[in-house]
Amino acid sequence: MKQLNQMMLGLYLAVTNGWNEFKSSDRGDTNFVSILLIIAIVVVLAGLFLTLGKTVMETVSGYVTNFLDGLGL
């Protein structure tokens, strides 16, 4: 029984120590935040490109059409 109690106490201490280390560890936090910022920037740029890209393409298409009509093609 004494050996079982010692094993349980050792397991409890190992789990408690591991949990406390996990809670206080800062590993990977800066990479996670950096990845979130990069994803946010990419999403914003993609939204701008989709919004402004249609307008730019319509304008360029209009210029090309007018130019080709002016040439008689």
mmCIF file with all atom_site columns, C-alpha atoms in Angstrom:
data_model
loop_
_atom_site.group_PDB
_atom_site.id
_atom_site.type_symbol
_atom_site.label_atom_id
_atom_site.label_alt_id
_atom_site.label_comp_id
_atom_site.label_asym_id
_atom_site.label_entity_id
_atom_site.label_seq_id
_atom_site.pdbx_PDB_ins_code
_atom_site.Cartn_x
_atom_site.Cartn_y
_atom_site.Cartn_z
_atom_site.occupancy
_atom_site.B_iso_or_equiv
_atom_site.pdbx_formal_charge
_atom_site.auth_seq_id
_atom_site.auth_comp_id
_atom_site.auth_asym_id
_atom_site.auth_atom_id
_atom_site.pdbx_PDB_model_num
ATOM 1  C CA . MET A 1 1  ? 0.000   0.000  0.000   1.00 0.00 ? 1  MET A CA 1
ATOM 2  C CA . LYS A 1 2  ? 2.860   2.362  0.815   1.00 0.00 ? 2  LYS A CA 1
ATOM 3  C CA . GLN A 1 3  ? 4.399   1.786  -2.630  1.00 0.00 ? 3  GLN A CA 1
ATOM 4  C CA . LEU A 1 4  ? 1.018   2.511  -4.311  1.00 0.00 ? 4  LEU A CA 1
ATOM 5  C CA . ASN A 1 5  ? 0.715   5.757  -2.341  1.00 0.00 ? 5  ASN A CA 1
ATOM 6  C CA . GLN A 1 6  ? 4.218   6.798  -3.391  1.00 0.00 ? 6  GLN A CA 1
ATOM 7  C CA . MET A 1 7  ? 3.427   6.028  -7.047  1.00 0.00 ? 7  MET A CA 1
ATOM 8  C CA . MET A 1 8  ? 0.190   8.045  -6.871  1.00 0.00 ? 8  MET A CA 1
ATOM 9  C CA . LEU A 1 9  ? 1.984   10.939 -5.168  1.00 0.00 ? 9  LEU A CA 1
ATOM 10 C CA . GLY A 1 10 ? 4.714   10.872 -7.847  1.00 0.00 ? 10 GLY A CA 1
ATOM 11 C CA . LEU A 1 11 ? 2.102   10.829 -10.621 1.00 0.00 ? 11 LEU A CA 1
ATOM 12 C CA . TYR A 1 12 ? 0.204   13.689 -8.980  1.00 0.00 ? 12 TYR A CA 1
ATOM 13 C CA . LEU A 1 13 ? 3.373   15.775 -8.651  1.00 0.00 ? 13 LEU A CA 1
ATOM 14 C CA . ALA A 1 14 ? 4.396   15.071 -12.249 1.00 0.00 ? 14 ALA A CA 1
ATOM 15 C CA . VAL A 1 15 ? 0.976   16.064 -13.594 1.00 0.00 ? 15 VAL A CA 1
ATOM 16 C CA . THR A 1 16 ? 0.807   19.164 -11.393 1.00 0.00 ? 16 THR A CA 1
ATOM 17 C CA . ASN A 1 17 ? 4.325   20.220 -12.398 1.00 0.00 ? 17 ASN A CA 1
ATOM 18 C CA . GLY A 1 18 ? 3.544   19.628 -16.086 1.00 0.00 ? 18 GLY A CA 1
ATOM 19 C CA . TRP A 1 19 ? 0.300   21.603 -15.877 1.00 0.00 ? 19 TRP A CA 1
ATOM 20 C CA . ASN A 1 20 ? 1.999   24.542 -14.129 1.00 0.00 ? 20 ASN A CA 1
ATOM 21 C CA . GLU A 1 21 ? 4.798   24.503 -16.729 1.00 0.00 ? 21 GLU A CA 1
ATOM 22 C CA . PHE A 1 22 ? 2.219   24.448 -19.536 1.00 0.00 ? 22 PHE A CA 1
ATOM 23 C CA . LYS A 1 23 ? 0.314   27.403 -18.071 1.00 0.00 ? 23 LYS A CA 1
ATOM 24 C CA . SER A 1 24 ? 3.402   29.553 -17.545 1.00 0.00 ? 24 SER A CA 1
ATOM 25 C CA . SER A 1 25 ? 5.248   28.667 -20.764 1.00 0.00 ? 25 SER A CA 1
ATOM 26 C CA . ASP A 1 26 ? 5.479   31.326 -23.500 1.00 0.00 ? 26 ASP A CA 1
ATOM 27 C CA . ARG A 1 27 ? 6.717   29.028 -26.253 1.00 0.00 ? 27 ARG A CA 1
ATOM 28 C CA . GLY A 1 28 ? 5.087   29.670 -29.611 1.00 0.00 ? 28 GLY A CA 1
ATOM 29 C CA . ASP A 1 29 ? 2.994   32.659 -28.567 1.00 0.00 ? 29 ASP A CA 1
ATOM 30 C CA . THR A 1 30 ? 4.888   35.180 -30.684 1.00 0.00 ? 30 THR A CA 1
ATOM 31 C CA . ASN A 1 31 ? 4.739   32.944 -33.755 1.00 0.00 ? 31 ASN A CA 1
ATOM 32 C CA . PHE A 1 32 ? 0.994   32.504 -33.304 1.00 0.00 ? 32 PHE A CA 1
ATOM 33 C CA . VAL A 1 33 ? 0.397   36.253 -33.066 1.00 0.00 ? 33 VAL A CA 1
ATOM 34 C CA . SER A 1 34 ? 2.634   36.884 -36.092 1.00 0.00 ? 34 SER A CA 1
ATOM 35 C CA . ILE A 1 35 ? 0.733   34.349 -38.164 1.00 0.00 ? 35 ILE A CA 1
ATOM 36 C CA . LEU A 1 36 ? -2.590  35.933 -37.192 1.00 0.00 ? 36 LEU A CA 1
ATOM 37 C CA . LEU A 1 37 ? -1.323  39.377 -38.210 1.00 0.00 ? 37 LEU A CA 1
ATOM 38 C CA . ILE A 1 38 ? -0.063  38.085 -41.553 1.00 0.00 ? 38 ILE A CA 1
ATOM 39 C CA . ILE A 1 39 ? -3.376  36.353 -42.247 1.00 0.00 ? 39 ILE A CA 1
ATOM 40 C CA . ALA A 1 40 ? -5.275  39.558 -41.395 1.00 0.00 ? 40 ALA A CA 1
ATOM 41 C CA . ILE A 1 41 ? -3.093  41.606 -43.757 1.00 0.00 ? 41 ILE A CA 1
ATOM 42 C CA . VAL A 1 42 ? -3.552  39.071 -46.575 1.00 0.00 ? 42 VAL A CA 1
ATOM 43 C CA . VAL A 1 43 ? -7.337  39.070 -46.106 1.00 0.00 ? 43 VAL A CA 1
ATOM 44 C CA . VAL A 1 44 ? -7.476  42.880 -46.185 1.00 0.00 ? 44 VAL A CA 1
ATOM 45 C CA . LEU A 1 45 ? -5.288  43.036 -49.308 1.00 0.00 ? 45 LEU A CA 1
ATOM 46 C CA . ALA A 1 46 ? -7.375  40.356 -51.012 1.00 0.00 ? 46 ALA A CA 1
ATOM 47 C CA . GLY A 1 47 ? -10.550 42.304 -50.230 1.00 0.00 ? 47 GLY A CA 1
ATOM 48 C CA . LEU A 1 48 ? -9.047  45.497 -51.635 1.00 0.00 ? 48 LEU A CA 1
ATOM 49 C CA . PHE A 1 49 ? -7.868  43.692 -54.736 1.00 0.00 ? 49 PHE A CA 1
ATOM 50 C CA . LEU A 1 50 ? -11.296 42.148 -55.336 1.00 0.00 ? 50 LEU A CA 1
ATOM 51 C CA . THR A 1 51 ? -13.042 45.477 -54.816 1.00 0.00 ? 51 THR A CA 1
ATOM 52 C CA . LEU A 1 52 ? -10.640 47.683 -56.743 1.00 0.00 ? 52 LEU A CA 1
ATOM 53 C CA . GLY A 1 53 ? -9.672  44.997 -59.268 1.00 0.00 ? 53 GLY A CA 1
ATOM 54 C CA . LYS A 1 54 ? -13.148 44.967 -60.823 1.00 0.00 ? 54 LYS A CA 1
ATOM 55 C CA . THR A 1 55 ? -13.153 48.747 -61.183 1.00 0.00 ? 55 THR A CA 1
ATOM 56 C CA . VAL A 1 56 ? -9.657  48.818 -62.674 1.00 0.00 ? 56 VAL A CA 1
ATOM 57 C CA . MET A 1 57 ? -10.432 46.000 -65.103 1.00 0.00 ? 57 MET A CA 1
ATOM 58 C CA . GLU A 1 58 ? -13.659 47.697 -66.226 1.00 0.00 ? 58 GLU A CA 1
ATOM 59 C CA . THR A 1 59 ? -11.783 50.971 -66.787 1.00 0.00 ? 59 THR A CA 1
ATOM 60 C CA . VAL A 1 60 ? -8.977  49.280 -68.723 1.00 0.00 ? 60 VAL A CA 1
ATOM 61 C CA . SER A 1 61 ? -11.508 47.300 -70.747 1.00 0.00 ? 61 SER A CA 1
ATOM 62 C CA . GLY A 1 62 ? -13.324 50.530 -71.623 1.00 0.00 ? 62 GLY A CA 1
ATOM 63 C CA . TYR A 1 63 ? -10.071 52.206 -72.712 1.00 0.00 ? 63 TYR A CA 1
ATOM 64 C CA . VAL A 1 64 ? -9.099  49.236 -74.868 1.00 0.00 ? 64 VAL A CA 1
ATOM 65 C CA . THR A 1 65 ? -12.559 49.091 -76.440 1.00 0.00 ? 65 THR A CA 1
ATOM 66 C CA . ASN A 1 66 ? -12.499 52.825 -77.200 1.00 0.00 ? 66 ASN A CA 1
ATOM 67 C CA . PHE A 1 67 ? -8.989  52.553 -78.620 1.00 0.00 ? 67 PHE A CA 1
ATOM 68 C CA . LEU A 1 68 ? -9.928  49.638 -80.872 1.00 0.00 ? 68 LEU A CA 1
ATOM 69 C CA . ASP A 1 69 ? -13.120 51.405 -81.996 1.00 0.00 ? 69 ASP A CA 1
ATOM 70 C CA . GLY A 1 70 ? -11.029 54.467 -82.844 1.00 0.00 ? 70 GLY A CA 1
ATOM 71 C CA . LEU A 1 71 ? -8.766  52.325 -85.016 1.00 0.00 ? 71 LEU A CA 1
ATOM 72 C CA . GLY A 1 72 ? -11.752 50.900 -86.842 1.00 0.00 ? 72 GLY A CA 1
ATOM 73 C CA . LEU A 1 73 ? -11.119 47.330 -85.713 1.00 0.00 ? 73 LEU A CA 1
#
